[in-house]
Amino acid sequence: MKAGKKIGYFMALTVFLILTLGPFLWTFVLSITPEYAMMDKTTRLLPEVITYDNYRELLTNGTQKGGILIAGIKNALKAVGVSLVFGIPIAMLSAYALSRMTFKGRRVIKNLLLITMVIPVMATIIPLFRLFVARQWLDDVFWLSMVYISSYLPMVTWLMSNYFASIPKELEEAARIDGCGWAASFLRIILPASYPIILSAALIMFLNTWSQFQIPLILASSLETKPVAIVVSEFMTKDSVQYGLTAAAGMIAVLPPAAAALVFRRFLVSGMMGGAVKG
Amino acid sequence: MRKKILPYILLSPMLLIMIVLVFYPVTATFSYSLKKWKLTAPNDIHMVGLGNYADILKSDSFWYSFWNTLFLLIVVVLMTTVLGFLVSIFLNIDVKWSGSLMAAAMLPWALPPYVNGILWRFVFSSGYGFMNKVVIGLGFVDKPVEWLGGRWPLLFITALVVTWRSIPFTALVCLAGRQAIPAGLYEAARIDGGNKRTIFRRITLPLMLPFLAIGITSASVTAINVFDEIIALSGYSDLGKNLLVESYLTTFSFLDFGKGSAVTYLVMLFAGILGVFYLISLDREVEY
């Protein structure tokens, strides 16, 4: 690169990094600032004294706030587990049928899937709330997770059927001739060839489940179901807001998805793209 | 015979979930929207036809939320398109650390929108928050600014946070669009004597338009459905509410299921129009 271009690039890089990572860095600074220094009328960006008390309090099970946050993380992870165990196989079977078989109503089902991708959560939540009250599901991670699944099943199915459509049909036809039924050819040909898309789908479902806020705000009412984002929001609205503690809780809440996104970035990118661009 | 019903068997778990948890509730919500139905008056539930809709369209609260929604839509879509395009150009530059940059660029998309809102609330907090330290330190003002105290600044910051979350997807789509343009086209244009600007205007931009369209429509669907960030930045107050927050408050604070459902249906109508554009842009093929 020429010198002028190089300077331009590094300026762009700096702006990009500040805008992308700045809020995380600032929140981290707040999380290690002692509560008494929070309101200091100073323009110094870094605190004079550093404390890790906030993290210690949140990660100790005995303390009140710690217990709540840890419960929220556990609930989110449970929901992730249920979503993956049920969501991935269900999406795969549907995607296989939609991409490989011809039958009446195929076009209609595909279009319905696409339309549901743009239905806002609020349009379904009032009847669901009544259903959850009537069935006493408000304390049940399983049914909560089913609602999550319903909100991204269309997208994941679409993603997978785009991918399956790109696997050459000839492979399966050869297997058919050798006497494989659809199940055997699905297990022996489609499944091994599609581990990248399964990983992408799993990653996207993990991130989405971890992020849930609007659905559990209405459908999760107890400590046994409230996921991590709801717990953080309660730190923010409870009578006395402790900024340091909330900041630390925010940092803990973004750590797992951030780590997953960084480690599996290849699958994240292909997953985000696969849903958008027609295969 | 077995062959004929097999696809339906494979699809049945998904269809079951979608019918019970999406299609049935969506239609039920519509029937609620035609009823007078307040939880505070459980014995007085009856059909009012389009009465709820008429009431809503006459209320100031609805129009306040409507203009807020429209503001968020316009600002988010404009900023996401321009910045997403710029970020895609930036990410397209081949450097040693490209992979890490890509990962960092995707972060805002991957994280809980509510927590994103909290992170930015800390940046713009009143008192000596980050932004106030900066503007006071630089001598622009001498008292802390109430960034989130007024309607329009609050909405603008909300739009900023939503844009922050939706840039990664748009940038990625633009990047894919740019990389899909065959290198041969550029060579041919150069041989024909095209300069950089003509090549950008005549080749890069038109061939990227369909991809930009995906980014724009996806950003608009996101912008209409903003909820988490508004709650994170302004709580359940009226100041920064959009139509979805209005629907939430009507339903779950004022316990008016009828009107809440009607508001939701108006949002759906709004989102549905954009959704159609989204579907069209997903279905478009590009010829090179």
Coordinates of C-alpha atoms in Angstrom, one line a residue:
Chain A
M1 CA 0.0 0.0 0.0
K2 CA 1.1 3.6 -0.7
A3 CA 1.8 5.8 2.4
G4 CA -1.3 7.9 1.9
K5 CA -3.5 4.9 1.5
K6 CA -1.9 3.3 4.5
I7 CA -2.7 6.3 6.7
G8 CA -6.2 6.3 5.4
Y9 CA -6.5 2.6 6.2
F10 CA -5.3 2.9 9.7
M11 CA -7.6 5.8 10.4
A12 CA -10.5 3.7 9.1
L13 CA -9.3 0.8 11.3
T14 CA -9.2 3.0 14.4
V15 CA -12.7 4.4 13.9
F16 CA -14.0 0.9 13.2
L17 CA -12.4 -0.6 16.3
I18 CA -13.5 2.3 18.5
L19 CA -17.1 2.1 17.3
T20 CA -17.2 -1.7 17.4
L21 CA -15.4 -2.5 20.6
G22 CA -15.7 0.8 22.5
P23 CA -19.0 0.0 24.3
F24 CA -17.5 -3.3 25.5
L25 CA -14.4 -1.6 26.8
W26 CA -16.3 1.2 28.5
T27 CA -18.7 -1.3 30.2
F28 CA -15.7 -3.3 31.3
V29 CA -14.1 -0.2 32.8
L30 CA -17.4 0.6 34.7
S31 CA -17.5 -3.0 35.9
I32 CA -14.1 -2.7 37.7
T33 CA -14.8 0.8 39.0
P34 CA -15.6 1.0 42.7
E35 CA -19.2 2.1 43.3
Y36 CA -18.1 5.3 45.2
A37 CA -16.0 6.5 42.3
M38 CA -18.8 6.0 39.8
M39 CA -20.3 9.5 40.3
D40 CA -16.9 11.4 40.5
K41 CA -17.1 14.6 38.6
T42 CA -14.0 13.9 36.6
T43 CA -13.2 13.5 32.9
R44 CA -10.6 10.8 33.7
L45 CA -11.7 7.7 31.8
L46 CA -10.0 5.1 34.0
P47 CA -10.7 4.7 37.7
E48 CA -7.8 5.3 40.2
V49 CA -8.7 2.1 42.1
I50 CA -9.6 -1.1 40.4
T51 CA -12.0 -3.6 42.1
Y52 CA -13.2 -7.1 41.0
D53 CA -15.8 -7.2 43.8
N54 CA -18.7 -6.9 41.3
Y55 CA -17.6 -10.1 39.5
R56 CA -16.9 -11.8 42.8
E57 CA -20.4 -11.0 44.0
L58 CA -22.1 -12.1 40.8
L59 CA -20.2 -15.4 40.5
T60 CA -20.7 -16.4 44.1
N61 CA -23.8 -18.5 44.5
G62 CA -24.5 -17.5 48.1
T63 CA -25.1 -13.8 47.4
Q64 CA -28.5 -12.6 46.3
K65 CA -27.6 -11.1 43.0
G66 CA -25.1 -13.8 42.2
G67 CA -27.7 -16.5 42.7
I68 CA -30.1 -14.8 40.3
L69 CA -27.5 -14.3 37.5
I70 CA -26.2 -17.8 37.7
A71 CA -29.8 -19.1 37.6
G72 CA -30.4 -16.9 34.5
I73 CA -27.4 -18.3 32.8
K74 CA -28.5 -21.9 33.6
N75 CA -32.0 -21.2 32.3
A76 CA -30.6 -19.7 29.1
L77 CA -28.3 -22.8 28.6
K78 CA -31.2 -25.2 29.3
A79 CA -33.3 -23.4 26.7
V80 CA -30.3 -23.6 24.3
G81 CA -30.2 -27.4 24.9
V82 CA -33.9 -27.9 24.3
S83 CA -33.8 -25.7 21.2
L84 CA -30.9 -27.6 19.7
V85 CA -32.1 -31.1 20.5
F86 CA -35.6 -30.5 19.0
G87 CA -34.9 -27.7 16.6
I88 CA -32.1 -29.1 14.5
P89 CA -33.6 -32.5 13.7
I90 CA -37.0 -31.0 13.0
A91 CA -35.5 -28.4 10.7
M92 CA -33.4 -31.0 8.9
L93 CA -36.3 -33.3 8.2
S94 CA -38.4 -30.4 6.9
A95 CA -35.6 -29.0 4.8
Y96 CA -34.9 -32.5 3.3
A97 CA -38.6 -32.9 2.3
L98 CA -38.7 -29.3 0.9
S99 CA -35.5 -29.5 -1.1
R100 CA -35.6 -33.1 -2.3
M101 CA -39.1 -34.3 -2.7
T102 CA -42.0 -33.2 -4.9
F103 CA -45.4 -33.1 -3.4
K104 CA -48.6 -31.1 -3.3
G105 CA -48.4 -27.9 -1.3
R106 CA -44.6 -27.7 -1.4
R107 CA -44.7 -24.2 -2.8
V108 CA -47.3 -23.0 -0.4
I109 CA -45.4 -24.4 2.6
K110 CA -42.2 -22.7 1.4
N111 CA -44.0 -19.4 1.0
L112 CA -45.6 -19.7 4.4
L113 CA -42.2 -20.2 6.0
L114 CA -40.9 -17.1 4.4
I115 CA -43.9 -15.0 5.5
T116 CA -43.6 -16.2 9.1
M117 CA -40.0 -14.8 9.2
V118 CA -41.5 -11.3 9.2
I119 CA -44.3 -11.8 11.8
P120 CA -43.5 -9.8 14.9
V121 CA -43.4 -11.6 18.2
M122 CA -46.2 -9.4 19.6
A123 CA -48.6 -10.8 17.0
T124 CA -48.5 -14.2 18.6
I125 CA -47.7 -13.5 22.2
I126 CA -51.1 -12.6 23.6
P127 CA -52.9 -15.9 22.8
L128 CA -49.7 -17.7 23.8
F129 CA -49.7 -15.9 27.1
R130 CA -53.3 -17.1 27.7
L131 CA -52.3 -20.7 26.6
F132 CA -49.3 -20.6 29.0
V133 CA -51.5 -19.4 31.9
A134 CA -54.2 -22.0 31.2
R135 CA -51.7 -24.8 31.0
Q136 CA -49.5 -23.5 33.8
W137 CA -46.4 -23.4 31.5
L138 CA -45.1 -20.1 32.8
D139 CA -42.5 -21.9 34.9
D140 CA -41.5 -24.4 32.2
V141 CA -38.3 -24.0 30.2
F142 CA -39.4 -26.7 27.8
W143 CA -42.5 -24.8 26.5
L144 CA -40.7 -21.5 26.6
S145 CA -38.0 -23.1 24.4
M146 CA -40.7 -24.4 22.0
V147 CA -41.9 -20.8 21.4
Y148 CA -38.3 -19.8 20.7
I149 CA -38.0 -22.7 18.3
S150 CA -41.2 -21.6 16.5
S151 CA -39.7 -18.1 16.1
Y152 CA -36.6 -19.3 14.2
L153 CA -37.6 -22.7 12.7
P154 CA -38.6 -21.1 9.4
M155 CA -35.2 -19.3 9.1
V156 CA -33.2 -22.4 10.0
T157 CA -35.3 -24.6 7.7
W158 CA -34.8 -22.2 4.8
L159 CA -31.1 -22.1 5.5
M160 CA -30.8 -25.9 5.5
S161 CA -33.0 -26.4 2.4
N162 CA -30.8 -24.0 0.5
Y163 CA -27.8 -26.0 1.5
F164 CA -29.3 -29.4 0.8
A165 CA -30.3 -28.1 -2.7
S166 CA -26.6 -27.5 -3.3
I167 CA -25.7 -31.2 -2.7
P168 CA -25.6 -33.0 -6.0
K169 CA -28.7 -35.2 -6.5
E170 CA -26.6 -37.8 -8.4
L171 CA -25.0 -39.0 -5.1
E172 CA -28.4 -39.9 -3.8
E173 CA -29.6 -41.4 -7.0
A174 CA -26.6 -43.7 -7.1
A175 CA -27.4 -44.8 -3.5
R176 CA -31.0 -45.4 -4.5
I177 CA -29.8 -47.7 -7.3
D178 CA -27.7 -49.6 -4.7
G179 CA -30.9 -50.2 -2.8
C180 CA -30.8 -47.5 -0.2
G181 CA -34.2 -46.2 1.1
W182 CA -34.6 -42.4 1.7
A183 CA -33.6 -42.9 5.4
A184 CA -30.4 -44.6 4.6
S185 CA -29.5 -42.1 1.9
F186 CA -30.3 -39.2 4.2
L187 CA -28.2 -40.7 7.0
R188 CA -25.3 -41.8 4.7
I189 CA -25.1 -39.0 2.2
I190 CA -26.9 -35.8 3.3
L191 CA -26.0 -35.9 7.0
P192 CA -22.2 -36.3 6.6
A193 CA -22.1 -33.7 3.8
S194 CA -24.0 -31.1 5.9
Y195 CA -22.1 -30.8 9.1
P196 CA -21.1 -27.2 8.2
I197 CA -24.7 -26.1 7.9
I198 CA -25.7 -28.0 11.1
L199 CA -22.9 -26.1 12.9
S200 CA -24.0 -22.8 11.4
A201 CA -27.6 -23.5 12.3
A202 CA -26.7 -24.6 15.9
L203 CA -24.6 -21.5 16.4
I204 CA -27.3 -19.1 15.2
M205 CA -29.9 -20.9 17.3
F206 CA -27.6 -20.7 20.3
L207 CA -27.1 -16.9 19.8
N208 CA -30.8 -16.3 19.3
T209 CA -31.8 -18.3 22.3
W210 CA -29.2 -16.6 24.5
S211 CA -30.5 -13.2 23.3
Q212 CA -34.2 -13.8 24.0
F213 CA -35.9 -10.9 25.8
Q214 CA -39.3 -10.1 24.5
I215 CA -40.8 -13.6 24.6
P216 CA -39.5 -14.5 28.2
L217 CA -40.5 -11.0 29.4
I218 CA -44.1 -12.2 28.9
L219 CA -43.9 -16.0 29.1
A220 CA -41.3 -16.5 31.9
S221 CA -42.4 -15.5 35.3
S222 CA -40.1 -17.3 37.8
L223 CA -36.5 -17.8 38.8
E224 CA -36.7 -21.2 37.1
T225 CA -37.3 -19.8 33.6
K226 CA -36.0 -16.3 33.4
P227 CA -33.0 -16.2 31.0
V228 CA -29.9 -14.1 31.4
A229 CA -31.1 -11.0 29.4
I230 CA -34.2 -10.7 31.6
V231 CA -32.1 -11.0 34.8
V232 CA -29.8 -8.2 33.6
S233 CA -32.8 -6.0 32.8
E234 CA -34.1 -6.5 36.4
F235 CA -30.7 -5.3 37.7
M236 CA -31.4 -2.2 35.7
T237 CA -34.9 -1.5 36.9
K238 CA -34.7 -2.6 40.6
D239 CA -35.1 0.3 43.0
S240 CA -31.4 1.1 43.5
V241 CA -29.4 0.6 40.3
Q242 CA -25.9 -0.5 41.0
Y243 CA -24.1 0.5 37.8
G244 CA -20.9 -1.4 38.5
L245 CA -22.8 -4.6 39.2
T246 CA -25.1 -4.2 36.2
A247 CA -22.0 -3.5 34.0
A248 CA -20.3 -6.7 35.3
A249 CA -23.5 -8.7 34.7
G250 CA -23.6 -7.3 31.1
M251 CA -20.0 -8.3 30.5
I252 CA -20.8 -11.8 31.8
A253 CA -23.9 -12.0 29.6
V254 CA -22.0 -11.1 26.4
L255 CA -19.0 -13.4 27.1
P256 CA -20.4 -16.8 26.0
P257 CA -22.0 -15.6 22.7
A258 CA -19.0 -13.4 21.9
A259 CA -16.6 -16.3 22.5
A260 CA -18.8 -18.6 20.3
A261 CA -19.0 -16.0 17.5
L262 CA -15.2 -15.5 17.5
V263 CA -14.3 -19.2 17.7
F264 CA -16.8 -20.3 15.0
R265 CA -16.7 -17.2 12.9
R266 CA -16.6 -19.1 9.7
F267 CA -19.8 -20.9 10.4
L268 CA -21.4 -17.7 11.7
V269 CA -20.7 -15.9 8.4
S270 CA -21.9 -18.8 6.2
G271 CA -25.0 -19.2 8.3
M272 CA -25.9 -15.5 8.1
M273 CA -25.3 -15.6 4.4
G274 CA -27.0 -18.9 3.7
G275 CA -30.4 -17.6 4.8
A276 CA -30.1 -14.4 2.8
V277 CA -28.8 -15.4 -0.6
K278 CA -30.8 -18.0 -2.6
G279 CA -29.0 -21.3 -3.0
Chain B
M1 CA -48.7 -44.8 -1.3
R2 CA -46.0 -44.7 1.4
K3 CA -44.0 -42.5 -0.9
K4 CA -46.8 -40.0 -1.3
I5 CA -47.3 -39.3 2.4
L6 CA -43.6 -39.4 3.3
P7 CA -42.9 -35.7 2.8
Y8 CA -45.9 -34.8 5.0
I9 CA -44.6 -37.1 7.7
L10 CA -41.2 -35.5 7.6
L11 CA -42.8 -32.0 7.7
S12 CA -45.3 -32.8 10.4
P13 CA -43.2 -31.9 13.5
M14 CA -42.5 -28.5 12.0
L15 CA -46.0 -27.9 10.8
L16 CA -47.4 -28.9 14.2
I17 CA -45.1 -26.4 16.0
M18 CA -45.9 -23.7 13.5
I19 CA -49.7 -24.3 13.6
V20 CA -49.9 -24.4 17.4
L21 CA -47.4 -21.7 18.2
V22 CA -47.6 -19.3 15.3
F23 CA -50.5 -19.7 12.9
Y24 CA -53.2 -20.3 15.5
P25 CA -52.0 -17.4 17.7
V26 CA -51.8 -15.0 14.8
T27 CA -55.4 -15.6 13.8
A28 CA -56.5 -15.6 17.5
T29 CA -54.8 -12.2 17.9
F30 CA -56.9 -10.9 15.0
S31 CA -60.1 -12.1 16.6
Y32 CA -59.1 -10.5 19.9
S33 CA -58.5 -7.2 18.1
L34 CA -62.2 -7.2 17.2
K35 CA -63.4 -7.5 20.8
K36 CA -63.7 -5.2 23.7
W37 CA -61.7 -7.2 26.2
K38 CA -60.1 -5.7 29.3
L39 CA -58.7 -7.9 32.0
T40 CA -60.0 -5.3 34.5
A41 CA -63.5 -6.0 33.3
P42 CA -63.6 -9.7 32.7
N43 CA -67.4 -10.0 32.5
D44 CA -67.7 -7.5 29.7
I45 CA -66.1 -9.1 26.7
H46 CA -68.0 -8.6 23.5
M47 CA -67.5 -8.0 19.8
V48 CA -66.9 -4.4 18.7
G49 CA -66.0 -5.0 15.1
L50 CA -63.4 -2.5 14.0
G51 CA -64.1 -0.3 17.0
N52 CA -60.7 -0.8 18.6
Y53 CA -59.0 0.2 15.4
A54 CA -61.1 3.3 15.1
D55 CA -60.3 4.2 18.7
I56 CA -56.6 3.7 18.2
L57 CA -56.4 5.7 15.0
K58 CA -58.0 8.6 17.0
S59 CA -55.6 8.4 20.0
D60 CA -52.6 10.7 20.3
S61 CA -50.6 7.9 22.0
F62 CA -50.8 5.8 18.9
W63 CA -49.7 8.6 16.6
Y64 CA -46.8 9.5 18.9
S65 CA -45.6 5.9 18.7
F66 CA -46.2 5.8 15.0
W67 CA -44.0 8.8 14.3
N68 CA -41.3 7.3 16.6
T69 CA -41.5 4.1 14.6
L70 CA -41.3 6.0 11.3
F71 CA -38.3 8.0 12.6
L72 CA -36.5 4.8 13.7
L73 CA -37.3 3.2 10.4
I74 CA -35.9 6.0 8.3
V75 CA -32.8 6.7 10.3
V76 CA -31.9 3.0 10.8
V77 CA -32.3 2.1 7.2
L78 CA -30.3 5.1 5.9
M79 CA -27.5 4.7 8.4
T80 CA -27.4 0.9 8.0
T81 CA -27.2 1.1 4.3
V82 CA -24.5 3.7 4.1
L83 CA -22.4 2.4 7.0
G84 CA -22.9 -1.2 6.0
F85 CA -21.7 -0.5 2.5
L86 CA -18.6 1.4 3.9
V87 CA -17.8 -1.5 6.3
S88 CA -18.1 -4.0 3.4
I89 CA -15.5 -2.0 1.5
F90 CA -13.3 -1.9 4.6
L91 CA -13.6 -5.6 5.2
N92 CA -12.9 -6.4 1.6
I93 CA -9.3 -5.0 2.0
D94 CA -7.0 -8.0 2.3
V95 CA -4.8 -7.8 5.3
K96 CA -3.2 -10.3 7.7
W97 CA -5.8 -9.8 10.3
S98 CA -8.9 -9.9 8.0
G99 CA -10.3 -12.9 9.8
S100 CA -10.2 -11.2 13.2
L101 CA -11.7 -8.0 11.8
M102 CA -14.5 -10.0 10.3
A103 CA -15.2 -11.6 13.6
A104 CA -15.1 -8.3 15.5
A105 CA -17.5 -6.8 12.9
M106 CA -20.0 -9.6 13.5
L107 CA -20.1 -9.2 17.3
P108 CA -22.9 -6.6 17.5
W109 CA -25.1 -8.9 15.5
A110 CA -24.3 -11.9 17.7
L111 CA -25.1 -10.4 21.1
P112 CA -28.3 -10.0 23.0
P113 CA -29.9 -6.7 21.7
Y114 CA -31.1 -5.9 25.2
V115 CA -27.5 -6.1 26.5
N116 CA -26.3 -4.0 23.5
G117 CA -28.7 -1.4 24.6
I118 CA -27.3 -1.4 28.2
L119 CA -23.8 -1.1 26.9
W120 CA -24.7 2.0 24.9
R121 CA -26.8 3.4 27.8
F122 CA -23.6 3.4 29.8
V123 CA -21.8 5.3 27.1
F124 CA -24.5 7.9 27.0
S125 CA -25.5 7.9 30.7
S126 CA -26.2 11.2 32.3
G127 CA -23.8 12.5 34.9
Y128 CA -20.2 11.5 34.1
G129 CA -20.8 8.8 31.6
F130 CA -18.3 8.2 28.7
M131 CA -19.8 10.7 26.2
N132 CA -20.1 13.4 28.8
K133 CA -16.5 12.9 29.9
V134 CA -15.5 13.3 26.3
V135 CA -17.5 16.4 25.5
I136 CA -16.6 18.1 28.8
G137 CA -12.9 17.1 28.5
L138 CA -12.8 18.6 25.0
G139 CA -14.4 21.7 26.4
F140 CA -17.6 21.6 24.2
V141 CA -19.9 22.0 27.3
D142 CA -19.2 22.5 31.0
K143 CA -22.2 20.6 32.4
P144 CA -23.1 17.0 31.7
V145 CA -25.6 16.6 28.9
E146 CA -28.8 14.6 29.4
W147 CA -28.4 12.5 26.3
L148 CA -31.4 10.3 26.9
G149 CA -33.7 13.0 28.4
G150 CA -35.4 14.3 25.3
R151 CA -37.6 12.6 22.7
W152 CA -35.5 13.1 19.5
P153 CA -32.0 12.7 21.0
L154 CA -33.3 9.5 22.7
L155 CA -34.7 8.2 19.5
F156 CA -31.6 9.1 17.6
I157 CA -29.4 7.1 20.1
T158 CA -31.9 4.2 19.9
A159 CA -31.5 4.3 16.1
L160 CA -27.8 4.4 16.5
V161 CA -27.8 1.2 18.7
V162 CA -30.1 -0.6 16.3
T163 CA -28.0 0.4 13.4
W164 CA -24.9 -0.9 15.2
R165 CA -26.6 -4.3 15.4
S166 CA -27.9 -4.4 11.8
I167 CA -24.7 -3.2 10.1
P168 CA -22.9 -6.6 10.2
F169 CA -25.6 -8.3 8.2
T170 CA -25.8 -5.6 5.6
A171 CA -22.0 -5.4 5.3
L172 CA -21.8 -9.2 4.9
V173 CA -24.5 -9.2 2.1
C174 CA -22.7 -6.3 0.4
L175 CA -19.4 -8.2 0.7
A176 CA -20.9 -11.3 -0.9
G177 CA -22.3 -9.1 -3.7
R178 CA -19.0 -7.5 -4.4
Q179 CA -17.1 -10.8 -4.4
A180 CA -19.6 -12.4 -6.7
I181 CA -18.8 -9.9 -9.5
P182 CA -16.5 -11.7 -11.9
A183 CA -13.0 -10.2 -12.1
G184 CA -13.2 -10.5 -15.9
L185 CA -15.8 -7.7 -16.0
Y186 CA -13.4 -5.3 -14.4
E187 CA -10.6 -6.3 -16.7
A188 CA -12.8 -5.8 -19.8
A189 CA -13.9 -2.4 -18.5
R190 CA -10.3 -1.4 -17.9
I191 CA -9.3 -2.5 -21.4
D192 CA -12.1 -0.4 -22.8
G193 CA -10.6 2.5 -21.0
G194 CA -12.9 2.9 -18.1
N195 CA -11.5 4.8 -15.1
K196 CA -12.1 3.9 -11.5
R197 CA -15.2 6.1 -11.0
T198 CA -16.9 4.9 -14.2
I199 CA -16.2 1.3 -13.3
F200 CA -17.7 1.8 -9.8
R201 CA -20.8 3.5 -11.2
R202 CA -21.4 1.3 -14.2
I203 CA -20.3 -2.1 -12.9
T204 CA -19.9 -2.4 -9.1
L205 CA -23.0 -0.4 -8.0
P206 CA -25.6 -1.8 -10.4
L207 CA -24.5 -5.4 -9.8
M208 CA -24.5 -4.9 -6.1
L209 CA -28.0 -3.3 -6.1
P210 CA -29.9 -6.6 -5.6
F211 CA -27.7 -7.4 -2.6
L212 CA -28.1 -3.9 -1.2
A213 CA -31.9 -4.5 -1.5
I214 CA -31.6 -7.5 0.7
G215 CA -29.7 -5.5 3.3
I216 CA -32.2 -2.6 3.1
T217 CA -35.3 -4.7 3.5
S218 CA -33.8 -6.7 6.3
A219 CA -32.8 -3.5 8.1
S220 CA -36.4 -2.2 7.7
V221 CA -37.9 -5.3 9.2
T222 CA -35.4 -5.0 12.1
A223 CA -36.2 -1.3 12.5
I224 CA -40.0 -1.9 12.7
N225 CA -39.6 -4.7 15.2
V226 CA -37.2 -2.9 17.6
F227 CA -38.2 -3.6 21.2
D228 CA -35.3 -4.7 23.4
E229 CA -33.1 -1.6 22.8
I230 CA -35.9 0.8 23.6
I231 CA -36.6 -0.9 26.9
A232 CA -32.8 -0.9 27.6
L233 CA -32.4 2.8 26.8
S234 CA -35.7 4.3 28.2
G235 CA -37.3 1.7 30.3
Y236 CA -41.0 1.3 30.1
S237 CA -41.5 5.1 29.9
D238 CA -43.6 6.7 27.1
L239 CA -40.8 9.0 25.8
G240 CA -39.1 6.7 23.4
K241 CA -41.9 4.1 22.7
N242 CA -42.6 2.8 19.3
L243 CA -45.6 0.8 18.1
L244 CA -44.5 -2.5 19.5
V245 CA -43.8 -1.0 22.9
E246 CA -47.2 0.7 22.7
S247 CA -48.8 -2.6 22.0
Y248 CA -46.9 -4.2 24.9
L249 CA -47.9 -1.4 27.3
T250 CA -51.6 -1.5 26.2
T251 CA -51.8 -5.2 26.6
F252 CA -49.7 -6.0 29.7
S253 CA -49.7 -2.7 31.6
F254 CA -53.3 -1.5 30.9
L255 CA -54.5 -5.0 30.4
D256 CA -56.5 -4.1 27.4
F257 CA -56.2 -7.3 25.2
G258 CA -58.5 -6.0 22.5
K259 CA -56.7 -2.7 21.8
G260 CA -53.3 -4.3 22.3
S261 CA -54.1 -6.9 19.7
A262 CA -55.3 -4.2 17.3
V263 CA -52.1 -2.2 17.7
T264 CA -50.1 -5.3 16.9
Y265 CA -52.2 -5.9 13.8
L266 CA -51.5 -2.4 12.6
V267 CA -47.7 -3.0 13.1
M268 CA -48.1 -6.3 11.2
L269 CA -49.7 -4.5 8.3
F270 CA -46.8 -2.0 8.3
A271 CA -44.2 -4.8 8.5
G272 CA -46.1 -7.0 6.0
I273 CA -45.8 -4.4 3.3
L274 CA -42.0 -4.3 3.8
G275 CA -42.0 -8.1 4.2
V276 CA -43.3 -8.5 0.7
F277 CA -40.3 -6.5 -0.6
Y278 CA -38.0 -8.7 1.5
L279 CA -39.5 -11.8 -0.2
I280 CA -39.1 -10.3 -3.6
S281 CA -35.5 -9.4 -3.0
L282 CA -34.7 -12.9 -1.7
D283 CA -36.1 -14.4 -4.9
R284 CA -34.3 -12.2 -7.3
E285 CA -31.6 -13.7 -9.5
V286 CA -28.5 -11.7 -10.7
E287 CA -27.2 -12.1 -14.2
Y288 CA -23.6 -11.2 -14.8

